[in-house]
PDB file of C-alpha atoms and ligand atoms in Angstrom:
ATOM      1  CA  UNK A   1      -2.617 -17.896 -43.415  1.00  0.00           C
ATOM      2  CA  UNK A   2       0.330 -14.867 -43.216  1.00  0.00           C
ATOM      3  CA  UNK A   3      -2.876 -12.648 -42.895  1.00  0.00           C
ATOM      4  CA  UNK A   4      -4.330 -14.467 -40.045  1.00  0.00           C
ATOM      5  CA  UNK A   5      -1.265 -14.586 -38.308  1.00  0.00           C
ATOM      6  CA  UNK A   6       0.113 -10.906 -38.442  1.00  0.00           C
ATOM      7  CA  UNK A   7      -2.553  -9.381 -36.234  1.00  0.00           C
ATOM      8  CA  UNK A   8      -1.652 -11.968 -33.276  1.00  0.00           C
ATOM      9  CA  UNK A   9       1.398 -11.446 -33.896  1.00  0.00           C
ATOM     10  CA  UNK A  10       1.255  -7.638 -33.491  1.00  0.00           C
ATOM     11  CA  UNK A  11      -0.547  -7.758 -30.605  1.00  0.00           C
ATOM     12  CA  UNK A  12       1.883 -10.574 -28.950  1.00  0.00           C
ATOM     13  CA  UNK A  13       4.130  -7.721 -29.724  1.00  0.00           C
ATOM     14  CA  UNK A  14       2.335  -5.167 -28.244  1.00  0.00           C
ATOM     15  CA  UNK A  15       1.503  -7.209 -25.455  1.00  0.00           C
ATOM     16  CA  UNK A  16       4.718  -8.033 -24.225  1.00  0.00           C
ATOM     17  CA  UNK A  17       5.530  -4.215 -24.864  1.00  0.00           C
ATOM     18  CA  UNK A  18       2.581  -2.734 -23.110  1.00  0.00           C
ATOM     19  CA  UNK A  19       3.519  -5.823 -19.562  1.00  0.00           C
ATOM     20  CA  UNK A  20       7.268  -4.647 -19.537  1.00  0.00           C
ATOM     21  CA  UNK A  21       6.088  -0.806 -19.140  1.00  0.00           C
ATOM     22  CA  UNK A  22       6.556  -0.517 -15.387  1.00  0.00           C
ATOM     23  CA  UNK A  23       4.042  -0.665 -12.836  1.00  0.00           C
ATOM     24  CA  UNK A  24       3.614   2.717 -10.863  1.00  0.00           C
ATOM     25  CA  UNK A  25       3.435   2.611  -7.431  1.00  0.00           C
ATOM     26  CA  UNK A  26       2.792   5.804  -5.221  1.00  0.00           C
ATOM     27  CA  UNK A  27       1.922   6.890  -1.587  1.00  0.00           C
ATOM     28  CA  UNK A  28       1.984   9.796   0.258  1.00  0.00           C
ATOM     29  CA  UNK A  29       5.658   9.251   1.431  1.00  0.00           C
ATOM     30  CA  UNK A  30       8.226   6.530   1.772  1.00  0.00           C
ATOM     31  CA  UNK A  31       6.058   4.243   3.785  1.00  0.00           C
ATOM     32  CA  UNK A  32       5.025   3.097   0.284  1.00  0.00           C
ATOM     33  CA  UNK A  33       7.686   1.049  -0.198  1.00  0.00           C
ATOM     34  CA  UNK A  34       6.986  -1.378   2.211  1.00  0.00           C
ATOM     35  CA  UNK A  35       4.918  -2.278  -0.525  1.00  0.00           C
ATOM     36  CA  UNK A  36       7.280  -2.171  -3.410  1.00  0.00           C
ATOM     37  CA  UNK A  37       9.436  -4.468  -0.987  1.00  0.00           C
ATOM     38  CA  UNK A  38       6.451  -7.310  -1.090  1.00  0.00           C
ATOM     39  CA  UNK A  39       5.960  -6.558  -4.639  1.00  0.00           C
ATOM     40  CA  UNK A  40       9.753  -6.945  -5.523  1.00  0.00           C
ATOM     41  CA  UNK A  41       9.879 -10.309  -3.411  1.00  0.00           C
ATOM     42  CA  UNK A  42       6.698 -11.692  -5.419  1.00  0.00           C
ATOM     43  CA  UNK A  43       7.551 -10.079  -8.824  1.00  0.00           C
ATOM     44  CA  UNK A  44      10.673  -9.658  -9.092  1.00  0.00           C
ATOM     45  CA  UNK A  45      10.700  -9.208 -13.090  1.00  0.00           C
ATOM     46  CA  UNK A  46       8.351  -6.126 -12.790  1.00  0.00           C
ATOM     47  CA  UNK A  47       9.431  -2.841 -13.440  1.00  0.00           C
ATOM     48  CA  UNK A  48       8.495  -0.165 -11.273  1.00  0.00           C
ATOM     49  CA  UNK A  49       8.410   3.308 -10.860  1.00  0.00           C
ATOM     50  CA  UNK A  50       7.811   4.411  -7.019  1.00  0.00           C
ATOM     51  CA  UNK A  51       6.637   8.114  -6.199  1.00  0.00           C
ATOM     52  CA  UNK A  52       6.630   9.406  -2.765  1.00  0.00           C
ATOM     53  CA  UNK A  53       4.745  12.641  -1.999  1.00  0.00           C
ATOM     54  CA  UNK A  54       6.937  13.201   0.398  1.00  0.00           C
ATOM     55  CA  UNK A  55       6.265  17.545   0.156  1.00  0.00           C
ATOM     56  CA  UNK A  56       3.070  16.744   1.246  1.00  0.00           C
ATOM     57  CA  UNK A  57       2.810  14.166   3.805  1.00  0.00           C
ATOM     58  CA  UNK A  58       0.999  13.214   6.042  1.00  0.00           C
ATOM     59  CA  UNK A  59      -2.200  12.148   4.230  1.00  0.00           C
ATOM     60  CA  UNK A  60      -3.732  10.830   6.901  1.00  0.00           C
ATOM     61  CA  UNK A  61      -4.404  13.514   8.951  1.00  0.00           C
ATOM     62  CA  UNK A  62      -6.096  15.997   5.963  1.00  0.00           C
ATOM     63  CA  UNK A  63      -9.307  16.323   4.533  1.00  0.00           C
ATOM     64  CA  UNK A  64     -11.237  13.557   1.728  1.00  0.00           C
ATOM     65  CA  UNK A  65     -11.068  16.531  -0.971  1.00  0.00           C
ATOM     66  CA  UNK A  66      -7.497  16.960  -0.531  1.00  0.00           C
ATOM     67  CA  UNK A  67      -6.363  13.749  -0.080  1.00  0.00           C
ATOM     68  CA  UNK A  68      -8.225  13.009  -3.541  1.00  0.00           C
ATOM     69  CA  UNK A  69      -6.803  16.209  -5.135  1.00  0.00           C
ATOM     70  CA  UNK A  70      -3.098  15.192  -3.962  1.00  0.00           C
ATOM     71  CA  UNK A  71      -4.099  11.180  -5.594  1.00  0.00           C
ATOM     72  CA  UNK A  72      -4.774  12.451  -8.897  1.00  0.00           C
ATOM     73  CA  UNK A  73      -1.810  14.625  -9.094  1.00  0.00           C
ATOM     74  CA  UNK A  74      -0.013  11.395  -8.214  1.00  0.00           C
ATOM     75  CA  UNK A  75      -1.461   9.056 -10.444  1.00  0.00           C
ATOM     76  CA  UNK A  76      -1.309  12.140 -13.276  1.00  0.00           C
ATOM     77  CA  UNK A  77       2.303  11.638 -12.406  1.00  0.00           C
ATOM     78  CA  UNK A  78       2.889   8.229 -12.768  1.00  0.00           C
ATOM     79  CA  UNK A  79       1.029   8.427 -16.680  1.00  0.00           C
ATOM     80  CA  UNK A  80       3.578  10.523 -17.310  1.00  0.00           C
ATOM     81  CA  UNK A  81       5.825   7.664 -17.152  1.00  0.00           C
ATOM     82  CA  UNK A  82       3.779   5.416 -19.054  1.00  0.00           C
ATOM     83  CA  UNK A  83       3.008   2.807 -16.210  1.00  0.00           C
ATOM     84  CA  UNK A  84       0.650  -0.172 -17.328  1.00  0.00           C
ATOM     85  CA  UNK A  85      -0.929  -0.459 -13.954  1.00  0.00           C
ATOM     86  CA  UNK A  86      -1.059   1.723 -10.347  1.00  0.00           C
ATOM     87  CA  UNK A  87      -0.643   0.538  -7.172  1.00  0.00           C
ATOM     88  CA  UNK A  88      -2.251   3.040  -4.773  1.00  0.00           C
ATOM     89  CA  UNK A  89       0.074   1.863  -1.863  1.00  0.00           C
ATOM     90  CA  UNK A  90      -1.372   4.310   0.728  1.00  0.00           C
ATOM     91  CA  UNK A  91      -4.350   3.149   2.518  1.00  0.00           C
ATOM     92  CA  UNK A  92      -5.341   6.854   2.853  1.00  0.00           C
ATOM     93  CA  UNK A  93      -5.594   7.730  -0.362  1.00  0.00           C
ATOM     94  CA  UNK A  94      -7.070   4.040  -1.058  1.00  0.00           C
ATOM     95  CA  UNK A  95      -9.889   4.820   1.216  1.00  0.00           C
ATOM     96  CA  UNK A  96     -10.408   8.225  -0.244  1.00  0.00           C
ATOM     97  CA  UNK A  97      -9.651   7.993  -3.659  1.00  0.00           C
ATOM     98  CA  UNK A  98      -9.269   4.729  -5.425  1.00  0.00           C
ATOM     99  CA  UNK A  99     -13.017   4.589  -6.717  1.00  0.00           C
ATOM    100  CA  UNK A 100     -12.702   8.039  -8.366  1.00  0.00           C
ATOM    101  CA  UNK A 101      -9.328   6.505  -9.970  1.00  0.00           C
ATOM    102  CA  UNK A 102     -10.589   3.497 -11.094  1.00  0.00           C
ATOM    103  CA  UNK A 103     -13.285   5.379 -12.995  1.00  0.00           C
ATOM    104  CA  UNK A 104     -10.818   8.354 -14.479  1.00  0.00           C
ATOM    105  CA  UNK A 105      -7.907   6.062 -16.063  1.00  0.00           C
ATOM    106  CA  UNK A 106      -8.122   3.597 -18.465  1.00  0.00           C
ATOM    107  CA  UNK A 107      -5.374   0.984 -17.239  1.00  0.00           C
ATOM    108  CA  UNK A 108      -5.746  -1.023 -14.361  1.00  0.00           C
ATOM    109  CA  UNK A 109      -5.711   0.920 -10.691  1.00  0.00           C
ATOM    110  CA  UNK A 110      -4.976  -1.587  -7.542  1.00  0.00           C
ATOM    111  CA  UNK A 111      -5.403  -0.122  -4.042  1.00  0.00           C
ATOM    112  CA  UNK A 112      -4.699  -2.142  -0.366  1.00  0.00           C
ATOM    113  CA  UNK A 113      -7.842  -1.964   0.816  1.00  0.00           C
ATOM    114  CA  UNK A 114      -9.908  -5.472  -1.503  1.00  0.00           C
ATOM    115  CA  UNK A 115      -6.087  -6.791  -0.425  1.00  0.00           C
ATOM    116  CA  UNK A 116      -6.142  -6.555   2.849  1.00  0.00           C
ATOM    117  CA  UNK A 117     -10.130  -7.434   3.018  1.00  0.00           C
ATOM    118  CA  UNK A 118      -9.515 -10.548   0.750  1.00  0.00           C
ATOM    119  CA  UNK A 119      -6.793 -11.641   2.838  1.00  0.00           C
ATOM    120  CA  UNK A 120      -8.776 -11.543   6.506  1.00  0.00           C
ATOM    121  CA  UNK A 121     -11.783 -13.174   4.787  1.00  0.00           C
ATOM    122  CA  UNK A 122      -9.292 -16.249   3.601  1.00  0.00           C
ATOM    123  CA  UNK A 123      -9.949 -17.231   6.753  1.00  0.00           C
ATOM    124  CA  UNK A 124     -13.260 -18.428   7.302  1.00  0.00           C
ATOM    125  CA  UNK A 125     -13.548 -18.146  11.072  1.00  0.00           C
ATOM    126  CA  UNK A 126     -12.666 -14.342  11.201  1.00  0.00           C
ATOM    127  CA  UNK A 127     -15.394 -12.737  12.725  1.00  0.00           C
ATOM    128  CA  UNK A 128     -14.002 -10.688  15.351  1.00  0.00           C
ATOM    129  CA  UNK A 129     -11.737  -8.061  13.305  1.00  0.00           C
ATOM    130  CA  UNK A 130      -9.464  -4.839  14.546  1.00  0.00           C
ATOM    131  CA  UNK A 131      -8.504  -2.343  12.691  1.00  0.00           C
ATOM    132  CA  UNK A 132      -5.798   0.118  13.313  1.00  0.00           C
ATOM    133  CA  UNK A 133      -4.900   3.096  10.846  1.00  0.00           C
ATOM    134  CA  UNK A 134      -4.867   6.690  10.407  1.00  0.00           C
ATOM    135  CA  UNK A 135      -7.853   8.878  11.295  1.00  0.00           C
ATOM    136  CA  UNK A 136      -8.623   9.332   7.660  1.00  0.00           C
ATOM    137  CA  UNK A 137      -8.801   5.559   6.893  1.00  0.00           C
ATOM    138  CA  UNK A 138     -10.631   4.780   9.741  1.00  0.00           C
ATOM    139  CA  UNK A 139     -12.593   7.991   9.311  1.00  0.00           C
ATOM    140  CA  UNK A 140     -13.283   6.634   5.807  1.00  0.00           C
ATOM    141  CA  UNK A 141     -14.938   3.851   6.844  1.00  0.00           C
ATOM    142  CA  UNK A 142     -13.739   1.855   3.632  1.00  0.00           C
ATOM    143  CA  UNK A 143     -12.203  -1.064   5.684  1.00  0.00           C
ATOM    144  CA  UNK A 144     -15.256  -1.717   7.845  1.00  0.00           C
ATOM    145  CA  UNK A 145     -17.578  -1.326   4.779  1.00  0.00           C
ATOM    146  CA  UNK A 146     -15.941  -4.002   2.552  1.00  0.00           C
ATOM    147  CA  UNK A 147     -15.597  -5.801   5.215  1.00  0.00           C
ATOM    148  CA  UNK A 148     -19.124  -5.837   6.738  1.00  0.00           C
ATOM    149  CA  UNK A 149     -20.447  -5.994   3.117  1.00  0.00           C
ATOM    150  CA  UNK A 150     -18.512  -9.565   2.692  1.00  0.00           C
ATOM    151  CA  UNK A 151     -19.617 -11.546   5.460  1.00  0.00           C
ATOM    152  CA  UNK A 152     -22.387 -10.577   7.623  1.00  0.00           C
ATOM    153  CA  UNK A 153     -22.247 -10.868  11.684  1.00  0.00           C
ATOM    154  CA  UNK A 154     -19.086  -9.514  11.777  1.00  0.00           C
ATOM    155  CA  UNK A 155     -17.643  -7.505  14.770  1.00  0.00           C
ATOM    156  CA  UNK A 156     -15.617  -4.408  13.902  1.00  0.00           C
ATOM    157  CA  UNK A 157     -13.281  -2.190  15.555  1.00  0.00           C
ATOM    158  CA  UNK A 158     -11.510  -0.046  14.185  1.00  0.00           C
ATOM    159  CA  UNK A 159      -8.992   2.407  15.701  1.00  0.00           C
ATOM    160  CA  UNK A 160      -7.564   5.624  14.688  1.00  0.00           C
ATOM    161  CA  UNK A 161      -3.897   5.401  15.525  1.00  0.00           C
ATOM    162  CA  UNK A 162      -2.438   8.739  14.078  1.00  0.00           C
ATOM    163  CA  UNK A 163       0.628   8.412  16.652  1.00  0.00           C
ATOM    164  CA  UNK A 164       2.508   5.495  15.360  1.00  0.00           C
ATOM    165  CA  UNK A 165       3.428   6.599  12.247  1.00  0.00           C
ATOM    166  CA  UNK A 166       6.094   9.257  13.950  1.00  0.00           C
ATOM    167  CA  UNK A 167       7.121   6.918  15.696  1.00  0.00           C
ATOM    168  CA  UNK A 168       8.016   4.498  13.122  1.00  0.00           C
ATOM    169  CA  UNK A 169       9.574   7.373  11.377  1.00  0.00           C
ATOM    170  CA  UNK A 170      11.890   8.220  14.391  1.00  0.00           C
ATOM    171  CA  UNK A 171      12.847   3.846  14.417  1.00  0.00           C
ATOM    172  CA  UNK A 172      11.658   3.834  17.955  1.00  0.00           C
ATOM    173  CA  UNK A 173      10.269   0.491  17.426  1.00  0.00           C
ATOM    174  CA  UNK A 174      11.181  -1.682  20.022  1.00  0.00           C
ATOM    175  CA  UNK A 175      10.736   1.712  22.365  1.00  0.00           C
ATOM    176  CA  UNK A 176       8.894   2.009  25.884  1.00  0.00           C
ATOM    177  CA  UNK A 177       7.432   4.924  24.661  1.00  0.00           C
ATOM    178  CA  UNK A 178       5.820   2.886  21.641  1.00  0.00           C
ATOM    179  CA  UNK A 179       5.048  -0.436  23.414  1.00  0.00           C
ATOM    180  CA  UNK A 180       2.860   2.326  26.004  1.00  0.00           C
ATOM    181  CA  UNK A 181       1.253   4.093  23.312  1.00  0.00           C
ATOM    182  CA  UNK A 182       0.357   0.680  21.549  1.00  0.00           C
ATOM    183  CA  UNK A 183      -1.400  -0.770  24.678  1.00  0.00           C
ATOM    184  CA  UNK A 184      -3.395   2.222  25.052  1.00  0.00           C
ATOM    185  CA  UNK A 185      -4.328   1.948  21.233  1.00  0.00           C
ATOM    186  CA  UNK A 186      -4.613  -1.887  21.599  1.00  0.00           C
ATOM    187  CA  UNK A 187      -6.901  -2.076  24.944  1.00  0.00           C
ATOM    188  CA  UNK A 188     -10.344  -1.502  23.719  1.00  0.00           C
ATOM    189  CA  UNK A 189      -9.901  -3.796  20.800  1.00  0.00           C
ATOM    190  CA  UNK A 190      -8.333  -6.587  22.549  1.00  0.00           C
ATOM    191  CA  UNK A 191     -11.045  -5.865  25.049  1.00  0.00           C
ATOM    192  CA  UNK A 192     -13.414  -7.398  22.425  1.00  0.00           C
ATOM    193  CA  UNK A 193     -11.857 -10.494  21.663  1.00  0.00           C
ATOM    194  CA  UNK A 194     -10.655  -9.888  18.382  1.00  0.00           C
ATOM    195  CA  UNK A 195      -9.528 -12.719  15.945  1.00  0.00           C
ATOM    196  CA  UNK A 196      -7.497 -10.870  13.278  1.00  0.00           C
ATOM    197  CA  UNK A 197      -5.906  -7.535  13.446  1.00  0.00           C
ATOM    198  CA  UNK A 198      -5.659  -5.301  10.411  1.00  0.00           C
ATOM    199  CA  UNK A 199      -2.561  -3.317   9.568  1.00  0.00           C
ATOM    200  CA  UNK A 200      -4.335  -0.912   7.729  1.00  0.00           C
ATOM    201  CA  UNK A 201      -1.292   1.885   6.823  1.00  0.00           C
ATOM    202  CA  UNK A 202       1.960   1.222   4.913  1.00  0.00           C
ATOM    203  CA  UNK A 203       4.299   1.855   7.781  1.00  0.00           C
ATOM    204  CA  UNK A 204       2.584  -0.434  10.274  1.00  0.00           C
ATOM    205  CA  UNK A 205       4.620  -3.853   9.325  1.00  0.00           C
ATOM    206  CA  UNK A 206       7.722  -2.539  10.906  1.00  0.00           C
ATOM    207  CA  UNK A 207       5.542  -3.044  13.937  1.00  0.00           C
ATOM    208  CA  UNK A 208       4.598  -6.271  13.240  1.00  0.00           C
ATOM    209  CA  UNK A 209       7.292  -7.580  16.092  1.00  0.00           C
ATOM    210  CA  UNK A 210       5.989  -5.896  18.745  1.00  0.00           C
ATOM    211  CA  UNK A 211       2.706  -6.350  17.809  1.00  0.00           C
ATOM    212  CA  UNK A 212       3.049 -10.038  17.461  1.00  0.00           C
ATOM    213  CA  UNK A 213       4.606 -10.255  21.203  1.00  0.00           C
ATOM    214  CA  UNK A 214       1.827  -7.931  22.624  1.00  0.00           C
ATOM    215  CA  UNK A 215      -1.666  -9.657  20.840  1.00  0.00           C
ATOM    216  CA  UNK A 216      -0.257 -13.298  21.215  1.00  0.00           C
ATOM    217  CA  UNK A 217      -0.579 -16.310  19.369  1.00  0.00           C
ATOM    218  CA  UNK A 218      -4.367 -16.146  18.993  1.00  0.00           C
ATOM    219  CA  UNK A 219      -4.571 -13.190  16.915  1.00  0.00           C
ATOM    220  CA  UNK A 220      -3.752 -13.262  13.257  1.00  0.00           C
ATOM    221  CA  UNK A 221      -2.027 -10.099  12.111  1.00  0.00           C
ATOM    222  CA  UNK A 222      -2.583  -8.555   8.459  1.00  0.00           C
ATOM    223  CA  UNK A 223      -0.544  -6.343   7.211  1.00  0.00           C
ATOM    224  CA  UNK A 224      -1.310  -4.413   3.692  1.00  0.00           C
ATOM    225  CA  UNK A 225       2.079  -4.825   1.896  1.00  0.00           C
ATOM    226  CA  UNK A 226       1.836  -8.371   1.577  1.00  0.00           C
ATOM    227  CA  UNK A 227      -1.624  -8.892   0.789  1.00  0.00           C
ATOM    228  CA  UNK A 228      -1.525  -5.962  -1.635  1.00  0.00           C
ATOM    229  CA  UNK A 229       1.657  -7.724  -3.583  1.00  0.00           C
ATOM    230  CA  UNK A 230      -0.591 -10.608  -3.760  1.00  0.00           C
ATOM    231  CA  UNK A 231      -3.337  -9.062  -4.917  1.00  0.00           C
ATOM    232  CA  UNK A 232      -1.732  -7.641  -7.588  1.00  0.00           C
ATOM    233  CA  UNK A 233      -0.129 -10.725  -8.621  1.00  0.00           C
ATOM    234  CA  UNK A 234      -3.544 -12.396  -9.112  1.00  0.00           C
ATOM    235  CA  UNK A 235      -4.835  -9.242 -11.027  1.00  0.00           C
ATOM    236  CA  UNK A 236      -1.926  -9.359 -13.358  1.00  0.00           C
ATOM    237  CA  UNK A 237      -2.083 -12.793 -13.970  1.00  0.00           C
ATOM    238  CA  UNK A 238      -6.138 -12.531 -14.543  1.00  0.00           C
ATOM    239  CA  UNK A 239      -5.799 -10.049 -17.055  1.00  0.00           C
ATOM    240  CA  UNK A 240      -2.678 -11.614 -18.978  1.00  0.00           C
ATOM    241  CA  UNK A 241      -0.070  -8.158 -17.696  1.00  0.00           C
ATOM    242  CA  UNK A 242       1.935  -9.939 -16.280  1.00  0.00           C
ATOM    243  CA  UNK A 243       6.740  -8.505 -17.373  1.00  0.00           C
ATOM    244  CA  UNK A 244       8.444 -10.950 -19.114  1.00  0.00           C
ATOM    245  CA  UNK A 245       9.629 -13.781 -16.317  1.00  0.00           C
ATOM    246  CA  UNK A 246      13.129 -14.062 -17.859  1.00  0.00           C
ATOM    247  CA  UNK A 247      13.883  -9.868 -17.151  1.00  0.00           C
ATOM    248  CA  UNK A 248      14.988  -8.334 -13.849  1.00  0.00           C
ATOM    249  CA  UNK A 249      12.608  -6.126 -12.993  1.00  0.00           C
ATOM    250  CA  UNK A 250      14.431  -2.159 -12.141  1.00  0.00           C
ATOM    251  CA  UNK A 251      13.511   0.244  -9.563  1.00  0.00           C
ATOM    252  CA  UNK A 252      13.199   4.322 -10.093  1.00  0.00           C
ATOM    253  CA  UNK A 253      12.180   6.034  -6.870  1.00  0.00           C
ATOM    254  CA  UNK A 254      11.531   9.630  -7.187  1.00  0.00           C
ATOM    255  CA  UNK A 255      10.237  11.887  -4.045  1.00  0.00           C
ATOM    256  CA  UNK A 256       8.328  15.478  -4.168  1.00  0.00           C
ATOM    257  CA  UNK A 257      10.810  16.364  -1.698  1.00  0.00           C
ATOM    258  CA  UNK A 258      14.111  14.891  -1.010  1.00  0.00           C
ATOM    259  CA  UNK A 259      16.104  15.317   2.545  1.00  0.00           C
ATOM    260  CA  UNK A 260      18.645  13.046   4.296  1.00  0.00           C
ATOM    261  CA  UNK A 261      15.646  11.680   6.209  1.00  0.00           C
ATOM    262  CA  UNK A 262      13.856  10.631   3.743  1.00  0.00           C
ATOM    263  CA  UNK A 263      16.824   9.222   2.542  1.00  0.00           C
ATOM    264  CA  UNK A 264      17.230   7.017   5.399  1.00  0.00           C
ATOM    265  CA  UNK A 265      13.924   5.954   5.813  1.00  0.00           C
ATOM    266  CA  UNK A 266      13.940   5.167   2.063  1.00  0.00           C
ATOM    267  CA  UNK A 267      16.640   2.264   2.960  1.00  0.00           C
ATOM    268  CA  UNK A 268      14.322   0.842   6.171  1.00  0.00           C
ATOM    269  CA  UNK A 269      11.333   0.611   4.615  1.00  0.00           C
ATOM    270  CA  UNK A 270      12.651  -1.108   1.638  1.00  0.00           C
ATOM    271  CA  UNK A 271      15.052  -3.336   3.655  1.00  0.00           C
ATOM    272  CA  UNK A 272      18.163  -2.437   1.401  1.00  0.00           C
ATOM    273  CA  UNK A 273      20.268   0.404  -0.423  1.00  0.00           C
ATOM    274  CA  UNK A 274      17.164   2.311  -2.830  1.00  0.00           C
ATOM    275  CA  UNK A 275      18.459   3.422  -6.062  1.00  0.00           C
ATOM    276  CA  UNK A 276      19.470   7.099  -6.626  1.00  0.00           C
ATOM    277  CA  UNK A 277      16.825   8.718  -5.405  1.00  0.00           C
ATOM    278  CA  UNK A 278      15.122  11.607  -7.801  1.00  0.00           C
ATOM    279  CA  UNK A 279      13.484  14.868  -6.654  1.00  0.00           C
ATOM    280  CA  UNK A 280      10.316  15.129  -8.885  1.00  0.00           C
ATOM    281  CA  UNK A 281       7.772  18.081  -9.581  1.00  0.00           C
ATOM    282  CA  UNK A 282       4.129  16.939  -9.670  1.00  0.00           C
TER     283      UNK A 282
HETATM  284  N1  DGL B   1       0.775   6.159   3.857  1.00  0.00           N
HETATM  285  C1  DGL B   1      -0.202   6.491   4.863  1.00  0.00           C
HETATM  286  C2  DGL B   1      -1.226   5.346   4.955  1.00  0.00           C
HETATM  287  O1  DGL B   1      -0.951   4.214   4.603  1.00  0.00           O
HETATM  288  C3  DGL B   1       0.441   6.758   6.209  1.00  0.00           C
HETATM  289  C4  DGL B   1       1.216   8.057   6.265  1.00  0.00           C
HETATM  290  C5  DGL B   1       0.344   9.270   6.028  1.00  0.00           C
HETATM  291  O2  DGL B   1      -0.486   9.616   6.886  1.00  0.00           O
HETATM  292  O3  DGL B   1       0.459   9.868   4.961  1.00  0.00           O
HETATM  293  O4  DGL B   1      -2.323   5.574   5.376  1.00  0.00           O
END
């Protein structure tokens, strides 16, 4: 009976070893941690290990090749640190790069986009859908695929809206400058009647204020932290990864490059004081 039970036991062992390794979250900045903020909030007893790519951002605005070059150096990154899972919190590099991810590394790799697609499907009257994100998301076309792949009839619109992430960056949230520039962003999609309006880009629930008070009550705003925490949640539980409930999960942020800004932004996005912050080569 001993013999039976020392392999299960092992492997409890190793188990619980391999679901306490943290989870490694990156994006091509700080915006990222908009969704270590959801994924704190839902799980708090993961560990995680954040990188930022900050030397290099924006992603949105370069090309598919780069933007999957810059991923794997990211995710390369992160195995350093022997993460059990990665989050690909930028919908950028989700759109560009998670498939060729998923198919290099051998643990699990989560991205926003199956989130943030799951989550506007959950409702079974969608059917008139906007989509606002950076030209390289919306250039992607991964959104509107996996979207019009998942229920047919669907209306689509999807907007590039490269401005608003330099404007989140400066806090000019509540700004006349930003409440003009949404409108003209927001005009030919509400123009079609939309139902639900996508979030598709880590900064863009800082917005979600604003936003709320300028699509009304009748739209139903997504936003990609959220639904990606929750997503990864049900993926964890699904394939038994899930840290030790009784532990409180830590949090190691480390940047590509590190200035007072980032700094700053560091402690919006996450909605509190980040740990020291580390400068990291890639
Ligand atoms: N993190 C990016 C995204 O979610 C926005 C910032 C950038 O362009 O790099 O698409």
């Amino acid at each position: 009976m001993g013999g039976k039970l020392l392999p299960s036991l092992t492997f409890l062992r190793y188990n619980r070893r391999v679901n306490n390794g943290a989870l490694g979250i990156f994006d091509s900045g700080v915006g990222g941690l908009t969704v270590v903020r959801a994924v704190q909030a839902l799980l708090p007893a993961e560990n995680i290990v954040y990188l930022g790519d900050t030397a290099r951002v924006p992603y949105g605005s370069k090309s598919p090749e780069t933007i999957r070059r810059f991923s794997d150096e990211d995710a390369r990154y992160l195995l350093t640190k022997n993460v059990k899972a990665i989050v690909v919190a930028c919908n950028t590099a989700t759109a560009h790069a998670l498939p060729a991810l998923q198919q290099q590394y051998r643990i699990p790799v989560v991205g926003v986009i199956e989130a943030g697609v799951e989550a506007v499907l959950a409702d079974p009257q969608a059917e008139r859908i906007g989509i606002i994100a950076t030209r390289g998301t919306i250039a992607s076309h991964a959104y509107q695929h996996a979207l019009a792949l998942r229920r047919t009839g669907m209306m689509i619109v999807a907007q590039p809206t490269p401005l608003l992430v330099p404007l989140i960056e400066e806090n000019w949230l509540d700004h006349q400058a930003t409440r003009s520039i949404l409108e003209t962003y927001l005009q030919p999609i509400l123009e079609k009647g939309i139902d639900t309006l996508l979030l598709a880009c880590t900064h863009y629930p800082l917005l979600i204020p604003i936003l709320k008070e300028m699509v009304g009550d009748r739209v139903r705003i997504v936003d990609s932290a959220t639904t990606c925490a929750l997503h990864l949640q049900s993926e964890l539980t699904r394939l038994d990864m899930l840290a030790d409930s009784s532990q409180t999960g830590s949090l190691e942020i480390g940047l590509t490059d590190l200035s007072e800004q980032f700094e700053i932004l560091a402690k919006r996005f996450l909605h509190k004081t980040p740990p020291r912050i580390k400068r990291v080569e890639l």
